[in-house]
């Protein structure tokens, strides 16, 4: 299902090895402690990947070196974690993107708007809506590789982490030879599946035209959008 969704949005699937170097894993310190490989063949294969993103970032850098400026890649694979001395595995879905919303062709020189944090937010919401995942809360994210003002983490109704998405931090992008406009996400497939409730319901077509109204509300700047959305949905009830 998610393959179809991301392919329709212009993403191409990648399949990478599960072994990465230590310096790549350090970009995601919150995913530690890392799982080390006994007697690795090289330093570049010294750890089992704690996230799919390090290799996807390398894929983006390779594409950019071939003058491919518009890149959208995703991968579905296994990530490895060490917990209480034991190694655990989890299926992840991750994606990266940079460039413009439209590719530059000889027929159309209008490249559209640049891909940004809000574009990636729509990608994540498309995945949420089309898979039927519900009751996902968005809160601020503390990943060092993310821009502090443009990153969000997601949790389900049980408080379990589902994933995160955001814009790369400029200080992290420079040493990696990546553009500071690069956006990416990573979702835990098990957590996403636990958020899916029931099937889709079909409703009869309205016999009268719908009416839309805008409502503006003043709130304090430190109140997260997730709390506002929850309050609106609880108050609106069946109307929403």
mmCIF file of N, CA and C in Angstrom, residues 142-236:
data_model
loop_
_atom_site.group_PDB
_atom_site.id
_atom_site.type_symbol
_atom_site.label_atom_id
_atom_site.label_comp_id
_atom_site.label_asym_id
_atom_site.label_seq_id
_atom_site.Cartn_x
_atom_site.Cartn_y
_atom_site.Cartn_z
ATOM 1 N N UNK A 142 13.444 16.113 18.765
ATOM 2 C CA UNK A 142 14.741 16.509 19.322
ATOM 3 C C UNK A 142 15.925 15.892 18.579
ATOM 4 N N UNK A 143 15.696 15.351 17.379
ATOM 5 C CA UNK A 143 16.800 14.769 16.610
ATOM 6 C C UNK A 143 17.805 15.855 16.249
ATOM 7 N N UNK A 144 19.099 15.602 16.497
ATOM 8 C CA UNK A 144 20.133 16.601 16.229
ATOM 9 C C UNK A 144 20.252 16.929 14.749
ATOM 10 N N UNK A 145 19.927 15.977 13.885
ATOM 11 C CA UNK A 145 20.108 16.190 12.462
ATOM 12 C C UNK A 145 19.002 17.073 11.879
ATOM 13 N N UNK A 146 17.923 17.290 12.638
ATOM 14 C CA UNK A 146 16.813 18.106 12.158
ATOM 15 C C UNK A 146 17.015 19.581 12.492
ATOM 16 N N UNK A 147 16.428 20.430 11.664
ATOM 17 C CA UNK A 147 16.339 21.853 11.977
ATOM 18 C C UNK A 147 15.429 21.999 13.195
ATOM 19 N N UNK A 148 15.847 22.748 14.222
ATOM 20 C CA UNK A 148 15.057 22.799 15.466
ATOM 21 C C UNK A 148 13.659 23.372 15.294
ATOM 22 N N UNK A 149 13.449 24.215 14.269
ATOM 23 C CA UNK A 149 12.136 24.839 14.067
ATOM 24 C C UNK A 149 11.270 24.101 13.055
ATOM 25 N N UNK A 150 11.830 23.085 12.407
ATOM 26 C CA UNK A 150 11.089 22.376 11.363
ATOM 27 C C UNK A 150 11.266 20.869 11.520
ATOM 28 N N UNK A 151 10.756 20.347 12.608
ATOM 29 C CA UNK A 151 10.799 18.902 12.832
ATOM 30 C C UNK A 151 9.656 18.507 13.756
ATOM 31 N N UNK A 152 9.049 17.378 13.480
ATOM 32 C CA UNK A 152 7.930 16.881 14.284
ATOM 33 C C UNK A 152 8.064 15.373 14.460
ATOM 34 N N UNK A 153 7.697 14.900 15.622
ATOM 35 C CA UNK A 153 7.613 13.462 15.872
ATOM 36 C C UNK A 153 6.150 13.086 16.025
ATOM 37 N N UNK A 154 5.838 11.824 15.769
ATOM 38 C CA UNK A 154 4.453 11.364 15.800
ATOM 39 C C UNK A 154 4.300 10.231 16.800
ATOM 40 N N UNK A 155 3.206 10.264 17.548
ATOM 41 C CA UNK A 155 2.871 9.205 18.490
ATOM 42 C C UNK A 155 1.420 8.809 18.274
ATOM 43 N N UNK A 156 1.091 7.541 18.581
ATOM 44 C CA UNK A 156 -0.285 7.090 18.443
ATOM 45 C C UNK A 156 -1.059 7.335 19.733
ATOM 46 N N UNK A 157 -2.297 6.861 19.776
ATOM 47 C CA UNK A 157 -3.154 7.110 20.933
ATOM 48 C C UNK A 157 -2.597 6.498 22.213
ATOM 49 N N UNK A 158 -1.769 5.443 22.087
ATOM 50 C CA UNK A 158 -1.178 4.791 23.260
ATOM 51 C C UNK A 158 0.115 5.448 23.714
ATOM 52 N N UNK A 159 0.526 6.506 23.015
ATOM 53 C CA UNK A 159 1.761 7.195 23.369
ATOM 54 C C UNK A 159 3.005 6.565 22.779
ATOM 55 N N UNK A 160 2.852 5.558 21.917
ATOM 56 C CA UNK A 160 3.994 4.898 21.290
ATOM 57 C C UNK A 160 4.476 5.705 20.081
ATOM 58 N N UNK A 161 5.773 5.733 19.898
ATOM 59 C CA UNK A 161 6.347 6.488 18.794
ATOM 60 C C UNK A 161 6.017 5.830 17.457
ATOM 61 N N UNK A 162 5.587 6.638 16.497
ATOM 62 C CA UNK A 162 5.278 6.155 15.155
ATOM 63 C C UNK A 162 6.335 6.603 14.161
ATOM 64 N N UNK A 163 6.975 7.739 14.423
ATOM 65 C CA UNK A 163 8.013 8.206 13.513
ATOM 66 C C UNK A 163 8.279 9.686 13.669
ATOM 67 N N UNK A 164 8.976 10.245 12.692
ATOM 68 C CA UNK A 164 9.312 11.667 12.718
ATOM 69 C C UNK A 164 9.565 12.135 11.287
ATOM 70 N N UNK A 165 9.546 13.435 11.086
ATOM 71 C CA UNK A 165 9.871 14.013 9.791
ATOM 72 C C UNK A 165 10.319 15.451 10.000
ATOM 73 N N UNK A 166 11.042 15.981 9.023
ATOM 74 C CA UNK A 166 11.488 17.360 9.160
ATOM 75 C C UNK A 166 12.503 17.766 8.110
ATOM 76 N N UNK A 167 13.072 18.931 8.328
ATOM 77 C CA UNK A 167 14.075 19.534 7.457
ATOM 78 C C UNK A 167 15.450 19.313 8.051
ATOM 79 N N UNK A 168 16.427 19.014 7.207
ATOM 80 C CA UNK A 168 17.776 18.758 7.705
ATOM 81 C C UNK A 168 18.381 20.042 8.288
ATOM 82 N N UNK A 169 19.179 19.887 9.336
ATOM 83 C CA UNK A 169 19.846 21.034 9.961
ATOM 84 C C UNK A 169 20.978 21.505 9.049
ATOM 85 N N UNK A 170 21.108 22.814 8.814
ATOM 86 C CA UNK A 170 22.183 23.313 7.939
ATOM 87 C C UNK A 170 23.575 22.873 8.376
ATOM 88 N N UNK A 171 23.813 22.782 9.695
ATOM 89 C CA UNK A 171 25.122 22.366 10.190
ATOM 90 C C UNK A 171 25.381 20.887 9.921
ATOM 91 N N UNK A 172 24.325 20.098 9.796
ATOM 92 C CA UNK A 172 24.468 18.680 9.458
ATOM 93 C C UNK A 172 24.577 18.480 7.952
ATOM 94 N N UNK A 173 23.929 19.348 7.182
ATOM 95 C CA UNK A 173 23.930 19.202 5.725
ATOM 96 C C UNK A 173 25.285 19.521 5.114
ATOM 97 N N UNK A 174 25.982 20.518 5.633
ATOM 98 C CA UNK A 174 27.235 20.970 5.022
ATOM 99 C C UNK A 174 28.312 19.892 4.985
ATOM 100 N N UNK A 175 28.642 19.232 6.105
ATOM 101 C CA UNK A 175 29.683 18.184 6.033
ATOM 102 C C UNK A 175 29.268 16.953 5.227
ATOM 103 N N UNK A 176 27.975 16.774 5.012
ATOM 104 C CA UNK A 176 27.490 15.632 4.236
ATOM 105 C C UNK A 176 27.371 15.961 2.752
ATOM 106 N N UNK A 177 27.692 17.198 2.364
ATOM 107 C CA UNK A 177 27.556 17.648 0.969
ATOM 108 C C UNK A 177 26.122 17.490 0.484
ATOM 109 N N UNK A 178 25.193 17.879 1.340
ATOM 110 C CA UNK A 178 23.768 17.808 1.006
ATOM 111 C C UNK A 178 23.170 19.210 1.061
ATOM 112 N N UNK A 179 22.130 19.478 0.281
ATOM 113 C CA UNK A 179 21.490 20.796 0.336
ATOM 114 C C UNK A 179 20.755 20.995 1.655
ATOM 115 N N UNK A 180 20.728 22.224 2.147
ATOM 116 C CA UNK A 180 20.051 22.488 3.415
ATOM 117 C C UNK A 180 18.541 22.562 3.257
ATOM 118 N N UNK A 181 18.041 22.264 2.048
ATOM 119 C CA UNK A 181 16.596 22.200 1.809
ATOM 120 C C UNK A 181 16.079 20.764 1.808
ATOM 121 N N UNK A 182 16.942 19.801 2.099
ATOM 122 C CA UNK A 182 16.555 18.393 2.048
ATOM 123 C C UNK A 182 15.593 18.069 3.194
ATOM 124 N N UNK A 183 14.534 17.342 2.866
ATOM 125 C CA UNK A 183 13.544 16.930 3.867
ATOM 126 C C UNK A 183 13.447 15.406 3.865
ATOM 127 N N UNK A 184 13.123 14.833 5.017
ATOM 128 C CA UNK A 184 13.032 13.375 5.098
ATOM 129 C C UNK A 184 12.122 12.955 6.229
ATOM 130 N N UNK A 185 11.729 11.687 6.216
ATOM 131 C CA UNK A 185 10.861 11.139 7.257
ATOM 132 C C UNK A 185 11.241 9.691 7.494
ATOM 133 N N UNK A 186 10.838 9.168 8.649
ATOM 134 C CA UNK A 186 10.972 7.744 8.947
ATOM 135 C C UNK A 186 9.811 7.332 9.830
ATOM 136 N N UNK A 187 9.126 6.247 9.446
ATOM 137 C CA UNK A 187 7.971 5.752 10.185
ATOM 138 C C UNK A 187 8.211 4.305 10.605
ATOM 139 N N UNK A 188 7.726 3.971 11.787
ATOM 140 C CA UNK A 188 7.756 2.595 12.261
ATOM 141 C C UNK A 188 6.500 1.898 11.751
ATOM 142 N N UNK A 189 6.661 0.871 10.928
ATOM 143 C CA UNK A 189 5.514 0.241 10.276
ATOM 144 C C UNK A 189 4.593 -0.423 11.294
ATOM 145 N N UNK A 190 5.170 -1.050 12.315
ATOM 146 C CA UNK A 190 4.336 -1.682 13.342
ATOM 147 C C UNK A 190 3.501 -0.640 14.081
ATOM 148 N N UNK A 191 4.117 0.482 14.428
ATOM 149 C CA UNK A 191 3.384 1.545 15.106
ATOM 150 C C UNK A 191 2.315 2.151 14.225
ATOM 151 N N UNK A 192 2.609 2.262 12.923
ATOM 152 C CA UNK A 192 1.621 2.788 11.982
ATOM 153 C C UNK A 192 0.437 1.828 11.858
ATOM 154 N N UNK A 193 0.717 0.539 11.799
ATOM 155 C CA UNK A 193 -0.360 -0.458 11.679
ATOM 156 C C UNK A 193 -1.249 -0.478 12.924
ATOM 157 N N UNK A 194 -0.645 -0.262 14.094
ATOM 158 C CA UNK A 194 -1.444 -0.239 15.321
ATOM 159 C C UNK A 194 -2.381 0.964 15.364
ATOM 160 N N UNK A 195 -2.101 1.965 14.538
ATOM 161 C CA UNK A 195 -2.938 3.167 14.508
ATOM 162 C C UNK A 195 -4.079 3.055 13.515
ATOM 163 N N UNK A 196 -4.096 1.977 12.730
ATOM 164 C CA UNK A 196 -5.150 1.787 11.738
ATOM 165 C C UNK A 196 -6.361 1.151 12.420
ATOM 166 N N UNK A 197 -7.492 1.811 12.317
ATOM 167 C CA UNK A 197 -8.693 1.311 12.989
ATOM 168 C C UNK A 197 -9.818 1.125 11.985
ATOM 169 N N UNK A 198 -10.232 -0.122 11.804
ATOM 170 C CA UNK A 198 -11.395 -0.431 10.977
ATOM 171 C C UNK A 198 -11.194 -0.113 9.510
ATOM 172 N N UNK A 199 -12.230 -0.351 8.731
ATOM 173 C CA UNK A 199 -12.197 -0.064 7.305
ATOM 174 C C UNK A 199 -12.806 1.290 6.997
ATOM 175 N N UNK A 200 -12.768 1.639 5.721
ATOM 176 C CA UNK A 200 -13.318 2.914 5.300
ATOM 177 C C UNK A 200 -14.840 2.805 5.197
ATOM 178 N N UNK A 201 -15.511 3.886 5.574
ATOM 179 C CA UNK A 201 -16.965 3.910 5.511
ATOM 180 C C UNK A 201 -17.412 4.784 4.344
ATOM 181 N N UNK A 202 -18.402 4.295 3.618
ATOM 182 C CA UNK A 202 -18.957 5.050 2.503
ATOM 183 C C UNK A 202 -20.207 5.783 2.971
ATOM 184 N N UNK A 203 -20.302 7.054 2.613
ATOM 185 C CA UNK A 203 -21.444 7.864 2.989
ATOM 186 C C UNK A 203 -22.202 8.277 1.736
ATOM 187 N N UNK A 204 -23.499 8.421 1.834
ATOM 188 C CA UNK A 204 -24.275 8.842 0.654
ATOM 189 C C UNK A 204 -23.897 10.257 0.217
ATOM 190 N N UNK A 205 -24.049 10.511 -1.077
ATOM 191 C CA UNK A 205 -23.757 11.834 -1.618
ATOM 192 C C UNK A 205 -24.804 12.818 -1.104
ATOM 193 N N UNK A 206 -24.344 13.990 -0.647
ATOM 194 C CA UNK A 206 -25.259 14.993 -0.125
ATOM 195 C C UNK A 206 -26.172 15.516 -1.231
ATOM 196 N N UNK A 207 -27.423 15.678 -0.895
ATOM 197 C CA UNK A 207 -28.389 16.180 -1.878
ATOM 198 C C UNK A 207 -28.383 17.700 -1.933
ATOM 199 N N UNK A 208 -27.788 18.329 -0.941
ATOM 200 C CA UNK A 208 -27.686 19.794 -0.925
ATOM 201 C C UNK A 208 -26.212 20.185 -0.957
ATOM 202 N N UNK A 209 -25.896 21.333 -1.530
ATOM 203 C CA UNK A 209 -24.483 21.752 -1.594
ATOM 204 C C UNK A 209 -23.908 22.023 -0.206
ATOM 205 N N UNK A 210 -22.637 21.736 -0.066
ATOM 206 C CA UNK A 210 -21.986 21.953 1.221
ATOM 207 C C UNK A 210 -21.653 23.434 1.420
ATOM 208 N N UNK A 211 -21.444 23.816 2.663
ATOM 209 C CA UNK A 211 -21.097 25.197 3.009
ATOM 210 C C UNK A 211 -19.784 25.164 3.786
ATOM 211 N N UNK A 212 -18.859 25.993 3.391
ATOM 212 C CA UNK A 212 -17.570 26.083 4.074
ATOM 213 C C UNK A 212 -17.446 27.445 4.751
ATOM 214 N N UNK A 213 -16.956 27.435 5.967
ATOM 215 C CA UNK A 213 -16.727 28.676 6.696
ATOM 216 C C UNK A 213 -15.358 28.641 7.345
ATOM 217 N N UNK A 214 -14.704 29.775 7.351
ATOM 218 C CA UNK A 214 -13.404 29.900 8.008
ATOM 219 C C UNK A 214 -13.607 30.407 9.430
ATOM 220 N N UNK A 215 -12.724 29.945 10.297
ATOM 221 C CA UNK A 215 -12.791 30.363 11.702
ATOM 222 C C UNK A 215 -11.381 30.693 12.169
ATOM 223 N N UNK A 216 -11.182 31.907 12.629
ATOM 224 C CA UNK A 216 -9.865 32.350 13.115
ATOM 225 C C UNK A 216 -9.882 32.406 14.645
ATOM 226 N N UNK A 217 -8.831 31.898 15.249
ATOM 227 C CA UNK A 217 -8.746 31.851 16.712
ATOM 228 C C UNK A 217 -7.366 32.346 17.144
ATOM 229 N N UNK A 218 -7.338 33.180 18.151
ATOM 230 C CA UNK A 218 -6.066 33.647 18.713
ATOM 231 C C UNK A 218 -5.636 32.694 19.829
ATOM 232 N N UNK A 219 -4.408 32.182 19.734
ATOM 233 C CA UNK A 219 -3.864 31.301 20.774
ATOM 234 C C UNK A 219 -2.427 31.714 21.062
ATOM 235 N N UNK A 220 -1.915 31.279 22.193
ATOM 236 C CA UNK A 220 -0.521 31.569 22.546
ATOM 237 C C UNK A 220 0.425 30.831 21.597
ATOM 238 N N UNK A 221 1.568 31.440 21.322
ATOM 239 C CA UNK A 221 2.508 30.871 20.346
ATOM 240 C C UNK A 221 3.146 29.573 20.823
ATOM 241 N N UNK A 222 3.114 29.296 22.121
ATOM 242 C CA UNK A 222 3.755 28.084 22.630
ATOM 243 C C UNK A 222 2.805 26.891 22.696
ATOM 244 N N UNK A 223 1.568 27.041 22.216
ATOM 245 C CA UNK A 223 0.614 25.927 22.210
ATOM 246 C C UNK A 223 0.799 25.135 20.920
ATOM 247 N N UNK A 224 1.135 23.846 20.985
ATOM 248 C CA UNK A 224 1.342 23.054 19.761
ATOM 249 C C UNK A 224 0.037 22.835 19.007
ATOM 250 N N UNK A 225 0.167 22.665 17.697
ATOM 251 C CA UNK A 225 -1.004 22.465 16.850
ATOM 252 C C UNK A 225 -1.765 21.202 17.237
ATOM 253 N N UNK A 226 -1.075 20.175 17.699
ATOM 254 C CA UNK A 226 -1.734 18.930 18.054
ATOM 255 C C UNK A 226 -2.821 19.123 19.106
ATOM 256 N N UNK A 227 -2.555 19.985 20.121
ATOM 257 C CA UNK A 227 -3.554 20.229 21.158
ATOM 258 C C UNK A 227 -4.750 20.995 20.603
ATOM 259 N N UNK A 228 -4.488 21.920 19.682
ATOM 260 C CA UNK A 228 -5.577 22.685 19.082
ATOM 261 C C UNK A 228 -6.471 21.767 18.253
ATOM 262 N N UNK A 229 -5.845 20.894 17.453
ATOM 263 C CA UNK A 229 -6.613 19.968 16.620
ATOM 264 C C UNK A 229 -7.454 19.029 17.472
ATOM 265 N N UNK A 230 -6.874 18.517 18.565
ATOM 266 C CA UNK A 230 -7.618 17.606 19.445
ATOM 267 C C UNK A 230 -8.828 18.301 20.058
ATOM 268 N N UNK A 231 -8.643 19.563 20.472
ATOM 269 C CA UNK A 231 -9.752 20.305 21.076
ATOM 270 C C UNK A 231 -10.860 20.548 20.068
ATOM 271 N N UNK A 232 -10.484 20.857 18.819
ATOM 272 C CA UNK A 232 -11.482 21.106 17.778
ATOM 273 C C UNK A 232 -12.264 19.837 17.471
ATOM 274 N N UNK A 233 -11.553 18.702 17.361
ATOM 275 C CA UNK A 233 -12.227 17.446 17.034
ATOM 276 C C UNK A 233 -13.144 16.992 18.173
ATOM 277 N N UNK A 234 -12.708 17.167 19.402
ATOM 278 C CA UNK A 234 -13.554 16.774 20.529
ATOM 279 C C UNK A 234 -14.813 17.642 20.593
ATOM 280 N N UNK A 235 -14.663 18.923 20.287
ATOM 281 C CA UNK A 235 -15.807 19.838 20.344
ATOM 282 C C UNK A 235 -16.745 19.638 19.155
ATOM 283 N N UNK A 236 -16.160 19.428 17.966
ATOM 284 C CA UNK A 236 -16.959 19.284 16.748
ATOM 285 C C UNK A 236 -17.731 18.001 16.673
#
